[in-house]
Coordinates of C-alpha atoms in Angstrom, one line a residue:
M1 CA 22.7 -14.0 4.5
P2 CA 23.2 -13.5 0.7
Y3 CA 20.1 -14.2 -1.4
A4 CA 21.6 -17.1 -3.5
R5 CA 23.0 -18.7 -0.4
S6 CA 19.7 -18.5 1.4
L7 CA 18.0 -20.5 -1.5
A8 CA 20.6 -23.4 -0.9
L9 CA 20.2 -23.4 2.7
L10 CA 16.5 -22.9 3.5
L11 CA 13.4 -24.7 2.8
L12 CA 10.9 -23.4 0.3
W13 CA 7.3 -24.1 1.8
A14 CA 4.5 -24.1 -0.8
A15 CA 1.5 -24.6 1.5
G16 CA 1.6 -21.2 3.4
G17 CA 1.9 -20.1 7.0
A18 CA -0.1 -20.9 10.1
C19 CA -3.6 -19.9 10.8
A20 CA -4.6 -18.9 14.4
A21 CA -7.3 -20.9 16.1
T22 CA -9.1 -17.6 17.4
A23 CA -8.7 -13.9 16.4
P24 CA -10.3 -10.8 17.8
D25 CA -14.1 -10.0 17.1
E26 CA -14.6 -13.1 14.9
D27 CA -18.4 -12.9 15.4
K28 CA -18.6 -9.2 14.5
L29 CA -16.5 -9.9 11.4
G30 CA -18.9 -12.6 10.0
K31 CA -17.5 -16.0 11.2
P32 CA -21.0 -17.6 12.2
L33 CA -22.0 -16.8 8.4
G34 CA -18.7 -18.1 7.1
Y35 CA -17.2 -14.7 6.5
P36 CA -19.7 -13.6 3.8
V37 CA -18.8 -11.2 0.9
G38 CA -20.6 -8.0 0.6
T39 CA -22.1 -6.2 -2.2
A40 CA -21.1 -3.1 -4.2
K41 CA -23.0 -1.0 -1.6
N42 CA -21.7 -2.3 1.6
W43 CA -18.5 -4.1 1.1
F44 CA -16.2 -1.0 2.4
Y45 CA -18.3 0.2 5.4
D46 CA -20.0 -2.9 6.8
E47 CA -17.7 -4.7 9.2
S48 CA -19.8 -7.8 9.2
V49 CA -18.6 -8.5 5.6
R50 CA -15.3 -6.9 6.0
V51 CA -13.1 -9.9 6.0
G52 CA -14.9 -11.7 3.2
S53 CA -15.1 -8.5 1.1
F54 CA -11.5 -7.6 1.5
T55 CA -10.5 -10.9 0.3
A56 CA -12.9 -10.9 -2.6
Q57 CA -13.2 -7.3 -3.7
G58 CA -12.0 -8.1 -7.1
E59 CA -14.8 -10.3 -7.9
I60 CA -17.9 -8.4 -6.2
P61 CA -20.2 -7.5 -9.2
G62 CA -21.0 -3.9 -9.9
I63 CA -18.4 -2.0 -7.9
F64 CA -17.7 1.4 -9.6
G65 CA -19.8 0.5 -12.5
G66 CA -16.8 -1.3 -14.2
K67 CA -14.9 -4.5 -14.1
A68 CA -11.5 -5.6 -12.8
N69 CA -8.5 -5.2 -14.9
V70 CA -6.1 -8.0 -14.6
L71 CA -2.2 -7.9 -14.2
A72 CA -0.9 -11.3 -15.3
A73 CA 1.5 -13.3 -13.3
S74 CA 5.0 -13.8 -14.2
S75 CA 6.2 -16.8 -15.9
A76 CA 9.4 -16.9 -13.6
P77 CA 8.0 -16.1 -10.1
M78 CA 10.4 -14.8 -7.4
P79 CA 11.2 -17.7 -5.1
L80 CA 10.4 -16.9 -1.4
P81 CA 12.3 -19.5 0.6
R82 CA 11.0 -19.8 4.3
L83 CA 12.8 -20.4 7.5
E84 CA 11.8 -23.7 9.1
Q85 CA 11.4 -22.1 12.6
E86 CA 9.8 -18.8 13.1
P87 CA 12.3 -16.2 14.8
P88 CA 11.3 -15.2 18.4
I89 CA 10.4 -11.6 17.5
R90 CA 9.3 -9.4 20.6
W91 CA 8.0 -6.0 20.9
T92 CA 7.3 -3.5 23.7
L93 CA 4.2 -1.5 24.3
D94 CA 4.3 1.4 26.9
M95 CA 7.4 0.2 28.4
R96 CA 5.7 -3.0 29.6
R97 CA 6.8 -6.6 29.3
K98 CA 7.8 -8.0 25.9
L99 CA 5.1 -9.1 23.8
S100 CA 5.2 -11.9 21.1
I101 CA 3.8 -12.2 17.6
D102 CA 1.0 -14.3 19.0
D103 CA 0.1 -11.3 21.3
Y104 CA 0.1 -9.0 18.4
L105 CA -2.3 -11.3 16.5
A106 CA -4.4 -11.8 19.6
R107 CA -4.8 -8.0 20.0
Q108 CA -5.4 -6.8 16.5
R109 CA -7.7 -7.7 13.6
I110 CA -5.0 -9.0 11.3
M111 CA -5.9 -11.2 8.4
G112 CA -2.4 -11.7 7.2
L113 CA 1.1 -11.1 8.4
L114 CA 4.3 -11.6 6.4
I115 CA 7.8 -10.7 7.3
I116 CA 10.7 -11.1 4.9
K117 CA 14.4 -10.6 5.5
D118 CA 16.9 -11.0 2.8
G119 CA 14.2 -12.5 0.4
V120 CA 13.5 -15.2 3.0
I121 CA 10.1 -15.5 4.8
Q122 CA 10.5 -15.2 8.5
V123 CA 7.0 -15.2 9.5
E124 CA 3.7 -16.0 7.6
R125 CA 0.5 -16.0 9.5
Y126 CA -3.3 -15.7 8.7
Q127 CA -6.4 -15.3 10.9
Y128 CA -10.2 -15.3 10.1
E129 CA -9.8 -18.5 7.8
R130 CA -7.9 -16.5 5.3
T131 CA -5.1 -18.4 3.2
A132 CA -2.2 -17.6 1.1
Q133 CA -4.0 -18.2 -2.0
Q134 CA -6.6 -15.4 -1.5
R135 CA -6.2 -11.8 -2.9
F136 CA -6.3 -9.1 -0.2
V137 CA -7.4 -5.6 -1.2
S138 CA -4.8 -2.9 -1.0
N139 CA -7.0 0.1 0.0
S140 CA -4.6 3.0 -0.5
M141 CA -1.6 1.0 -0.6
A142 CA -2.4 1.2 -4.3
K143 CA -1.5 4.8 -4.4
S144 CA 2.2 3.9 -4.2
L145 CA 1.7 1.7 -7.3
V146 CA 0.5 4.9 -9.1
S147 CA 3.6 6.5 -8.1
L148 CA 5.9 3.7 -9.4
A149 CA 4.0 4.0 -12.7
V150 CA 4.9 7.8 -12.8
G151 CA 8.5 7.0 -12.1
I152 CA 8.7 4.3 -15.0
A153 CA 6.7 6.6 -17.3
L154 CA 9.3 9.4 -16.5
G155 CA 12.2 7.0 -17.1
E156 CA 10.8 6.0 -20.4
G157 CA 10.3 9.6 -21.5
K158 CA 6.4 9.2 -21.5
I159 CA 6.4 11.9 -19.0
A160 CA 8.8 14.8 -19.8
S161 CA 9.1 16.4 -16.3
L162 CA 7.3 16.1 -13.1
D163 CA 6.8 19.8 -13.1
D164 CA 4.5 19.5 -16.2
R165 CA 0.9 20.4 -15.5
A166 CA -1.6 17.5 -15.4
D167 CA -3.6 18.8 -18.3
K168 CA -0.7 18.5 -20.6
Y169 CA -1.3 14.8 -20.5
A170 CA -5.0 14.6 -19.8
P171 CA -6.4 17.7 -21.8
A172 CA -9.9 17.1 -20.6
L173 CA -8.6 18.3 -17.1
G174 CA -8.2 21.8 -18.7
G175 CA -9.8 24.5 -16.9
T176 CA -9.9 22.6 -13.5
L177 CA -8.0 23.1 -10.3
Y178 CA -6.5 19.7 -10.8
G179 CA -5.6 20.2 -14.4
D180 CA -3.7 23.4 -13.3
T181 CA -1.6 21.2 -10.8
T182 CA 1.9 19.9 -11.4
I183 CA 2.4 16.1 -11.4
R184 CA 5.0 16.7 -8.6
N185 CA 2.5 18.5 -6.5
L186 CA -0.2 15.8 -7.1
L187 CA 2.4 13.2 -6.1
R188 CA 3.0 15.0 -2.8
M189 CA -0.9 15.6 -2.4
S190 CA -0.1 19.3 -2.3
S191 CA -2.6 20.7 -4.9
G192 CA -3.9 22.9 -2.0
A193 CA -7.5 21.7 -2.9
H194 CA -10.0 21.6 -0.1
F195 CA -10.8 18.1 0.2
E196 CA -12.0 16.1 3.3
E197 CA -11.7 12.3 3.9
R198 CA -13.6 11.2 6.8
Y199 CA -14.8 7.7 5.6
D200 CA -18.4 8.6 6.8
G201 CA -20.1 8.4 3.4
K202 CA -20.8 12.1 3.6
D203 CA -17.3 13.6 2.8
D204 CA -15.6 14.8 -0.3
I205 CA -14.2 11.3 -1.0
E206 CA -17.7 10.1 -1.4
R207 CA -18.8 13.0 -3.4
W208 CA -15.8 12.5 -5.8
A209 CA -16.6 8.8 -6.0
R210 CA -20.0 9.5 -7.2
A211 CA -18.9 11.8 -9.6
V212 CA -16.2 9.5 -11.1
I213 CA -18.8 6.6 -11.4
A214 CA -21.1 9.1 -13.3
G215 CA -18.6 10.5 -15.8
G216 CA -15.1 9.5 -15.2
V217 CA -12.1 11.3 -13.4
E218 CA -11.8 14.1 -15.7
Q219 CA -15.5 15.2 -15.2
A220 CA -15.2 14.5 -11.5
A221 CA -12.3 17.1 -11.5
R222 CA -14.9 19.7 -12.0
V223 CA -16.5 19.3 -8.6
I224 CA -13.3 20.1 -6.8
T225 CA -13.1 24.0 -7.1
V226 CA -11.6 25.6 -3.8
R227 CA -8.0 25.9 -3.3
D228 CA -7.1 26.4 0.5
A229 CA -3.4 27.0 -0.2
P230 CA -1.0 27.6 -3.0
Q231 CA -0.2 24.3 -4.5
G232 CA 3.2 22.8 -3.4
T233 CA 3.3 24.4 0.0
R234 CA 1.7 22.0 2.2
F235 CA 0.5 18.1 2.5
S236 CA -3.2 17.4 2.6
Y237 CA -4.3 14.0 2.0
A238 CA -6.8 13.6 -1.0
S239 CA -7.4 10.4 -2.8
A240 CA -8.7 12.5 -5.7
E241 CA -5.1 13.4 -6.6
T242 CA -4.0 9.9 -7.1
E243 CA -6.8 9.3 -9.5
V244 CA -6.0 12.4 -11.4
L245 CA -2.6 11.0 -11.7
A246 CA -4.1 7.8 -13.2
A247 CA -5.9 9.9 -15.9
V248 CA -2.4 11.6 -16.6
L249 CA -0.8 8.3 -16.9
R250 CA -3.5 7.2 -19.4
G251 CA -2.9 10.2 -21.5
A252 CA 0.8 9.7 -21.3
T253 CA 1.0 6.0 -22.0
G254 CA -1.9 5.5 -24.2
G255 CA -3.5 2.7 -21.8
N256 CA -4.7 1.9 -18.4
L257 CA -2.6 1.3 -15.3
S258 CA -3.0 -2.5 -15.4
D259 CA -1.8 -2.8 -19.0
Y260 CA 1.1 -0.4 -18.4
L261 CA 2.3 -2.1 -15.2
G262 CA 1.4 -5.6 -16.0
T263 CA 4.7 -6.3 -17.7
R264 CA 6.8 -3.4 -16.4
L265 CA 6.1 -3.9 -12.6
W266 CA 3.9 -7.0 -11.7
Q267 CA 5.6 -9.6 -14.0
A268 CA 9.0 -7.8 -13.6
I269 CA 8.8 -8.5 -9.8
G270 CA 8.1 -12.1 -10.1
A271 CA 4.4 -12.0 -8.9
E272 CA 3.2 -15.5 -8.7
T273 CA -0.5 -14.8 -9.1
P274 CA -2.5 -12.4 -11.4
A275 CA -3.5 -9.2 -9.5
L276 CA -7.0 -7.5 -9.9
W277 CA -7.5 -3.6 -10.1
R278 CA -11.0 -2.5 -10.1
A279 CA -12.0 0.2 -12.7
D280 CA -14.7 2.7 -13.5
R281 CA -17.0 2.4 -16.4
T282 CA -14.3 4.1 -18.7
G283 CA -11.8 1.3 -18.0
L284 CA -9.6 3.5 -15.8
E285 CA -8.5 2.0 -12.4
R286 CA -10.0 3.4 -9.4
A287 CA -6.4 4.2 -8.5
A288 CA -6.7 5.5 -5.0
G289 CA -7.2 1.9 -3.9
N290 CA -8.9 -1.2 -5.2
F291 CA -5.9 -3.2 -6.1
N292 CA -6.1 -7.0 -5.1
A293 CA -3.1 -9.3 -4.7
T294 CA -1.9 -12.1 -2.4
L295 CA 0.2 -11.4 0.7
R296 CA 3.3 -13.0 -0.9
D297 CA 3.1 -10.9 -4.0
Y298 CA 2.8 -7.9 -1.8
G299 CA 5.9 -9.2 -0.2
R300 CA 7.7 -9.6 -3.5
L301 CA 6.8 -5.9 -4.3
G302 CA 8.3 -5.1 -0.9
V303 CA 11.5 -7.2 -1.6
V304 CA 12.2 -5.1 -4.7
L305 CA 11.5 -1.8 -2.9
A306 CA 13.8 -3.1 -0.2
N307 CA 16.5 -3.5 -2.9
D308 CA 16.2 0.0 -4.2
G309 CA 14.0 -1.1 -7.2
A310 CA 16.0 -4.1 -8.4
R311 CA 15.0 -7.8 -8.4
P312 CA 17.6 -9.5 -6.1
D313 CA 17.2 -13.0 -7.3
D314 CA 18.0 -12.0 -10.9
P315 CA 21.9 -12.5 -11.4
S316 CA 21.7 -9.1 -13.7
H317 CA 19.9 -7.4 -10.8
T318 CA 17.4 -5.9 -13.3
Q319 CA 16.4 -2.4 -12.3
V320 CA 12.5 -2.7 -12.2
I321 CA 11.9 0.7 -10.8
P322 CA 14.2 3.7 -11.6
N323 CA 16.4 4.2 -8.7
G324 CA 16.7 7.9 -8.7
Y325 CA 12.9 8.3 -8.9
L326 CA 12.4 5.7 -6.1
M327 CA 15.0 7.5 -3.7
E328 CA 13.2 10.8 -4.3
A329 CA 9.8 9.0 -3.6
T330 CA 10.8 7.5 -0.3
D331 CA 13.7 9.5 1.3
W332 CA 12.3 12.2 3.6
R333 CA 15.7 14.1 3.3
R334 CA 14.9 14.8 -0.3
A335 CA 11.6 16.4 0.4
P336 CA 10.9 20.0 1.2
P337 CA 10.6 20.7 4.8
A338 CA 6.7 20.8 4.8
F339 CA 6.6 17.1 3.6
R340 CA 9.0 15.7 6.1
P341 CA 8.2 13.4 9.1
L342 CA 6.7 15.4 12.1
E343 CA 5.9 18.2 9.7
A344 CA 3.7 16.7 7.0
T345 CA 1.7 15.0 9.9
P346 CA 2.5 14.6 13.6
Y347 CA 4.3 11.3 12.8
Y348 CA 4.9 10.4 9.1
G349 CA 6.4 12.4 6.3
Y350 CA 5.0 12.1 2.8
G351 CA 7.0 11.5 -0.4
Y352 CA 5.6 10.6 -3.7
Q353 CA 2.7 8.7 -2.6
F354 CA 4.8 6.9 0.0
W355 CA 4.8 7.6 3.8
T356 CA 8.2 8.2 5.5
F357 CA 9.1 7.3 9.0
P358 CA 10.7 9.7 11.5
S359 CA 14.0 7.8 11.7
E360 CA 17.5 8.6 10.8
K361 CA 17.5 5.6 8.4
R362 CA 15.3 5.6 5.3
R363 CA 12.3 3.7 6.1
F364 CA 9.0 4.0 4.3
A365 CA 5.4 2.5 3.9
L366 CA 2.5 1.9 1.7
L367 CA -0.6 2.3 3.8
G368 CA -4.2 1.7 3.3
V369 CA -7.3 2.3 5.6
Y370 CA -8.5 -0.5 7.8
G371 CA -4.9 -1.4 8.5
Q372 CA -3.2 -2.5 5.2
M373 CA 0.5 -1.9 5.2
I374 CA 3.7 -2.7 3.5
V375 CA 6.7 -1.3 5.5
V376 CA 10.2 -1.4 4.3
D377 CA 13.7 -0.9 5.6
P378 CA 16.1 -1.0 2.7
Q379 CA 19.3 -1.2 4.8
L380 CA 18.2 -4.3 6.5
K381 CA 16.5 -5.7 3.5
L382 CA 13.4 -6.1 5.8
V383 CA 9.9 -6.1 4.7
M384 CA 6.6 -6.4 6.7
V385 CA 3.2 -6.9 4.9
Q386 CA -0.1 -6.5 6.9
T387 CA -3.7 -7.0 5.8
A388 CA -6.3 -6.2 8.3
A389 CA -10.0 -5.6 9.0
N390 CA -9.8 -2.7 11.7
A391 CA -12.9 -1.5 13.3
T392 CA -12.2 2.1 11.9
A393 CA -10.9 3.2 8.6
K394 CA -8.1 5.2 10.1
A395 CA -5.8 3.0 12.3
G396 CA -5.6 5.7 15.0
G397 CA -9.2 5.3 15.6
T398 CA -8.4 2.2 17.4
S399 CA -5.2 0.8 19.2
L400 CA -4.0 -0.7 15.7
G401 CA -2.0 2.5 14.7
K402 CA 0.0 2.6 17.9
E403 CA 0.6 -1.1 18.1
A404 CA 1.4 -1.7 14.6
D405 CA 4.1 0.9 14.9
A406 CA 5.5 -0.6 18.0
F407 CA 5.4 -4.2 16.5
W408 CA 7.2 -3.0 13.5
R409 CA 9.9 -1.3 15.8
G410 CA 10.3 -4.7 17.5
V411 CA 10.7 -6.4 14.1
V412 CA 13.4 -3.9 13.1
E413 CA 15.1 -4.2 16.4
H414 CA 15.2 -8.0 16.2
Y415 CA 17.4 -7.6 13.0
G416 CA 19.1 -4.3 13.7
K417 CA 18.6 -1.1 15.1
W418 CA 15.9 1.5 14.9

């Protein structure tokens, strides 16, 4: 259904979607205490405050030693009309009976679920007493926003080439492994650096975080010194590489990410609510995560991504994100073999801070630990946003990884073919 026609035919609901009566593990996640918000020390690891913290991270005092930077809302929000009746989406697990949306929510710790087709909300659900007005933490979905900032800066000529070294734009990175790495290889997480992310409080991401809090990204870069492979030759997930890109962008644009993307992305996509991005004591965003927005505004971002970087409700179809860059960032066919699906990982491929699906059609995702995701099918103009409070940081540590993929396949197959 064309976007303009859908606005005339469908009802715009302002109040938000249904909230389930019960959800998995409510007691473990803090329901008896009213889903409390954690502290700077325990918000990320303590599941008893996970729901509360994941919808208030932007306001928790003392995180990373800095404040939350603000991305202002748009004066002309993108309309998100809504179907009057939820479609009967079904999904299959292990070749068993068809399961429903209710089954998915009953099986997984989903805080918010939003499905949009052709710019129209098909499904909007909340659990754990969450609402449409709350901001949900992105975790590593924010990495894709950093990539979009790179693409916009490249289009504006603030970055001359993705093959420039990082220290060209952030001279304080000079003499470090990351300073010697190209922007393109940082985007692909292929610096070759030895960097482990186990999310156990004892890994390299914890060591990196402590160094950033103490002295900023450029100083933290000096604690990463070992290269396991030549840069550009293999994918190895390392959140530090996204934060180095944030330092590159600060040098290239003269400001922080929130200032740069506020007008160019957040307002341009028609966000309805201000977003918050936690920063360190230097004012630079902790760019590997820590972005906070409503479910619907994540959905608006997904709609623009599904429309190849353009805003579909704008009669002039304003190109918010440079099309050529977005294609290169999200199409596995444009990546070297080492970064394609089934090669970069046993399932996903990796583009420019986006995950790519092993499918013939171009499909891609923004993913964050504990189950955050925005998944996009541009051909179907289909977007799914999920915010979650999974028991383990990596979705594969529980059944969530497998079931989220099966559910997304069911969503795609409801509207088309996988």
